[in-house]
Coordinates of C-alpha atoms in Angstrom, one line a residue:
M1 CA 0.0 0.0 0.0
A2 CA 2.8 2.4 0.8
T3 CA 4.0 2.3 -2.8
S4 CA 0.6 2.8 -4.4
M5 CA -0.8 5.5 -2.1
P6 CA 0.4 9.1 -2.2
R7 CA 1.6 10.8 1.0
L8 CA -1.5 11.3 3.2
R9 CA -2.4 15.0 3.3
Y10 CA -6.1 15.1 4.5
L11 CA -8.4 13.4 6.9
L12 CA -12.1 13.3 6.1
V13 CA -13.7 13.2 9.5
L14 CA -17.2 11.8 9.0
D15 CA -20.1 10.9 11.4
F16 CA -23.5 10.0 10.1
E17 CA -26.8 10.3 12.0
A18 CA -29.6 8.0 10.8
T19 CA -33.3 7.3 11.4
C20 CA -33.8 4.9 14.3
D21 CA -36.0 3.8 17.2
D22 CA -35.3 2.1 20.4
T23 CA -37.0 -1.2 19.5
D24 CA -36.0 -1.6 15.8
K25 CA -39.7 -2.3 15.1
I26 CA -40.7 1.1 13.7
V27 CA -37.4 1.5 11.9
P28 CA -35.8 -1.8 11.2
K29 CA -32.0 -1.7 11.1
E30 CA -32.0 -2.6 7.4
E31 CA -34.3 0.4 6.7
M32 CA -32.3 3.0 8.6
E33 CA -31.5 6.1 6.4
I34 CA -29.0 8.9 6.7
I35 CA -30.5 12.1 8.0
E36 CA -27.3 14.1 8.8
F37 CA -24.3 14.0 6.5
P38 CA -21.3 16.0 7.9
T39 CA -17.6 15.9 7.0
I40 CA -14.7 18.0 8.2
L41 CA -11.8 18.1 5.7
Y42 CA -8.7 18.4 7.9
D43 CA -5.3 19.3 6.5
L44 CA -2.6 17.2 8.3
H45 CA 0.2 19.2 6.9
D46 CA -1.0 22.6 8.0
D47 CA -3.1 21.4 11.0
K48 CA -6.2 23.2 10.0
V49 CA -9.7 22.7 8.8
E50 CA -9.7 23.1 5.1
A51 CA -13.4 22.8 4.5
V52 CA -16.7 21.5 6.0
F53 CA -19.6 19.7 4.3
H54 CA -22.8 19.6 6.3
E55 CA -26.3 18.8 5.1
Y56 CA -29.4 17.2 6.5
V57 CA -31.2 14.6 4.5
R58 CA -34.9 13.9 4.0
P59 CA -35.6 10.2 4.6
S60 CA -38.0 8.4 2.2
L61 CA -38.8 5.0 3.8
H62 CA -39.7 6.5 7.2
P63 CA -40.1 10.2 6.7
Q64 CA -41.5 10.8 10.2
L65 CA -38.7 10.7 12.8
T66 CA -39.4 8.8 16.0
K67 CA -39.3 10.5 19.3
F68 CA -36.3 8.4 20.2
C69 CA -34.5 9.6 17.1
T70 CA -35.2 13.2 17.8
G71 CA -34.3 12.9 21.4
L72 CA -31.0 11.1 20.6
T73 CA -29.8 13.3 17.8
G74 CA -31.6 16.6 18.4
I75 CA -32.6 16.7 14.8
Q76 CA -36.1 18.1 14.4
Q77 CA -38.8 17.0 12.0
D78 CA -39.0 20.3 10.2
T79 CA -35.3 20.1 9.6
V80 CA -35.5 16.9 7.6
D81 CA -38.7 17.9 6.0
A82 CA -36.9 20.9 4.5
A83 CA -33.9 18.9 3.5
S84 CA -33.1 17.3 0.1
P85 CA -33.4 13.6 -0.5
F86 CA -30.2 11.5 -0.3
P87 CA -29.4 11.3 -4.1
D88 CA -29.2 15.1 -4.3
V89 CA -27.1 15.4 -1.2
W90 CA -24.9 12.6 -2.4
E91 CA -24.2 14.4 -5.7
R92 CA -23.3 17.6 -3.9
Y93 CA -21.0 15.6 -1.6
Q94 CA -19.2 14.2 -4.5
Q95 CA -18.8 17.7 -6.0
F96 CA -17.4 18.8 -2.6
L97 CA -14.8 16.1 -2.8
R98 CA -14.0 16.8 -6.4
S99 CA -13.5 20.5 -5.6
H100 CA -10.7 19.5 -3.2
N101 CA -9.2 16.9 -5.5
I102 CA -10.3 14.0 -3.4
L103 CA -12.1 12.2 -6.2
G104 CA -10.4 11.4 -9.4
D105 CA -8.3 8.9 -11.4
E106 CA -5.2 9.2 -9.2
P107 CA -5.0 7.7 -5.7
S108 CA -6.5 10.1 -3.2
P109 CA -4.4 12.1 -0.8
A110 CA -7.2 11.8 1.8
V111 CA -8.6 9.0 3.9
F112 CA -11.8 9.0 5.9
L113 CA -11.7 8.8 9.7
T114 CA -14.7 7.6 11.6
C115 CA -15.6 6.7 15.2
G116 CA -16.3 3.0 14.5
D117 CA -16.7 1.0 11.3
W118 CA -20.5 1.5 11.0
D119 CA -20.6 4.7 8.9
L120 CA -18.7 3.4 5.9
K121 CA -18.9 -0.4 6.4
T122 CA -22.7 -0.5 7.0
M123 CA -24.6 2.7 6.7
L124 CA -23.3 4.2 3.5
P125 CA -23.6 1.0 1.4
Q126 CA -27.1 0.4 2.9
Q127 CA -28.2 4.0 2.0
L128 CA -26.8 3.7 -1.5
R129 CA -28.7 0.5 -2.1
L130 CA -31.9 1.9 -0.6
S131 CA -31.5 5.0 -2.9
G132 CA -30.8 2.8 -6.0
I133 CA -27.4 4.3 -6.5
T134 CA -25.4 1.3 -7.8
E135 CA -22.6 2.9 -9.7
T136 CA -20.8 3.7 -6.4
F137 CA -20.3 -0.1 -5.7
G138 CA -17.5 -2.2 -6.7
L139 CA -17.3 -6.0 -6.7
S140 CA -18.4 -8.7 -4.2
G141 CA -22.1 -8.7 -5.0
G142 CA -22.3 -4.9 -5.2
R143 CA -21.4 -4.5 -1.5
V144 CA -18.0 -3.0 -1.7
L145 CA -17.6 0.7 -2.1
K146 CA -15.2 2.2 -4.7
P147 CA -12.3 4.4 -3.5
P148 CA -11.9 6.5 -1.5
F149 CA -15.0 5.2 0.3
D150 CA -13.7 1.7 0.7
R151 CA -10.9 2.7 3.2
W152 CA -11.0 4.5 6.5
I153 CA -9.4 4.9 9.9
N154 CA -11.4 3.8 12.9
I155 CA -10.3 6.1 15.6
K156 CA -11.6 3.7 18.3
K157 CA -9.1 1.2 17.3
S158 CA -6.3 3.7 16.7
Y159 CA -6.9 5.4 20.0
R160 CA -6.9 2.0 21.9
D161 CA -3.7 0.9 20.1
F162 CA -1.8 4.2 20.4
Y163 CA -2.5 4.6 24.2
R164 CA -2.2 0.8 24.8
L165 CA -5.7 0.5 26.3
R166 CA -7.2 -2.9 27.1
Y167 CA -10.5 -2.1 25.3
P168 CA -11.6 0.4 22.6
K169 CA -13.7 3.3 23.9
G170 CA -16.5 5.3 22.4
M171 CA -16.2 9.0 21.7
D172 CA -17.3 10.1 25.2
G173 CA -14.9 7.5 26.8
M174 CA -12.0 8.7 24.7
L175 CA -12.7 12.3 25.6
R176 CA -12.8 11.4 29.3
H177 CA -9.5 9.5 28.9
A178 CA -8.0 12.5 27.2
K179 CA -9.3 14.8 30.0
M180 CA -11.4 16.7 27.5
E181 CA -14.9 18.0 27.9
L182 CA -17.6 17.2 25.3
E183 CA -18.3 20.2 23.2
G184 CA -21.7 20.6 21.7
R185 CA -24.2 17.7 21.6
H186 CA -23.3 14.0 21.5
H187 CA -25.0 12.4 18.5
S188 CA -25.2 15.6 16.6
G189 CA -23.2 14.5 13.6
I190 CA -21.4 17.8 13.1
D191 CA -20.6 18.2 16.8
D192 CA -19.3 14.6 16.9
C193 CA -17.0 15.3 14.0
K194 CA -15.6 18.4 15.8
N195 CA -15.0 16.4 19.0
I196 CA -13.4 13.5 17.0
L197 CA -11.1 16.0 15.4
R198 CA -10.1 17.3 18.8
L199 CA -9.1 13.8 19.7
V200 CA -7.1 13.5 16.4
R201 CA -5.2 16.7 17.2
K202 CA -4.5 15.4 20.8
M203 CA -3.2 12.1 19.4
R204 CA -1.0 13.8 16.9
Q205 CA 0.5 16.0 19.6
D206 CA 1.4 12.8 21.4
G207 CA 3.1 11.4 18.3
W208 CA 0.3 9.5 16.4
K209 CA 0.9 9.1 12.7
P210 CA -2.4 8.4 11.0
Q211 CA -1.0 7.4 7.6
R212 CA 0.1 4.0 9.1
E213 CA -3.3 3.1 10.6
F214 CA -5.6 2.3 7.7
S215 CA -8.7 0.0 8.2
G216 CA -10.4 -1.5 5.1
S217 CA -14.0 -1.9 4.3
N218 CA -13.7 -5.6 5.3
A219 CA -12.6 -4.6 8.8
S220 CA -14.3 -6.5 11.6

């Protein structure tokens, strides 16, 4: 991989929020849809936020948010009602990535960074299937995403390994371990991205080198 990938310049800090309920009966897991799509483009070289993409998404299978979902994420019904459907947001997201030279024929200088594998291993492929967007998939029965969406860094694993912890921690646990206060609202996608980035910066100050910590789309 080191010979085929360019020097890593950017992290794409991503954290989806999706439709949900506390019983999985109103919104089964296989019918969950993305309702918040945030990404922070972080320049590793200059240690700065290069750009931010943030949109809400109008769900189609279960357009009415559950009370549990609203209470968990803070996302209100009128917010998703006024939002665009996923295919439109997805097209604007790809334009965002192209505008920063993240998408193209050459290997990307960026890698996604998420808090867990769910966002890119499970949720994005599921959303693309539900939306009928098939050109984004690669091989293996249409379940593998094409680059750069097929590769990411799971900060839970990286944080555990770097600080030699016995078990991986969630975002709130990592913040407590780093003696940092949560800023904003937990399970707000954009606030979670900001807090994850704070952890990234803390880890880098302590000597972490993210270009050596890739996880693939087949990560467990």
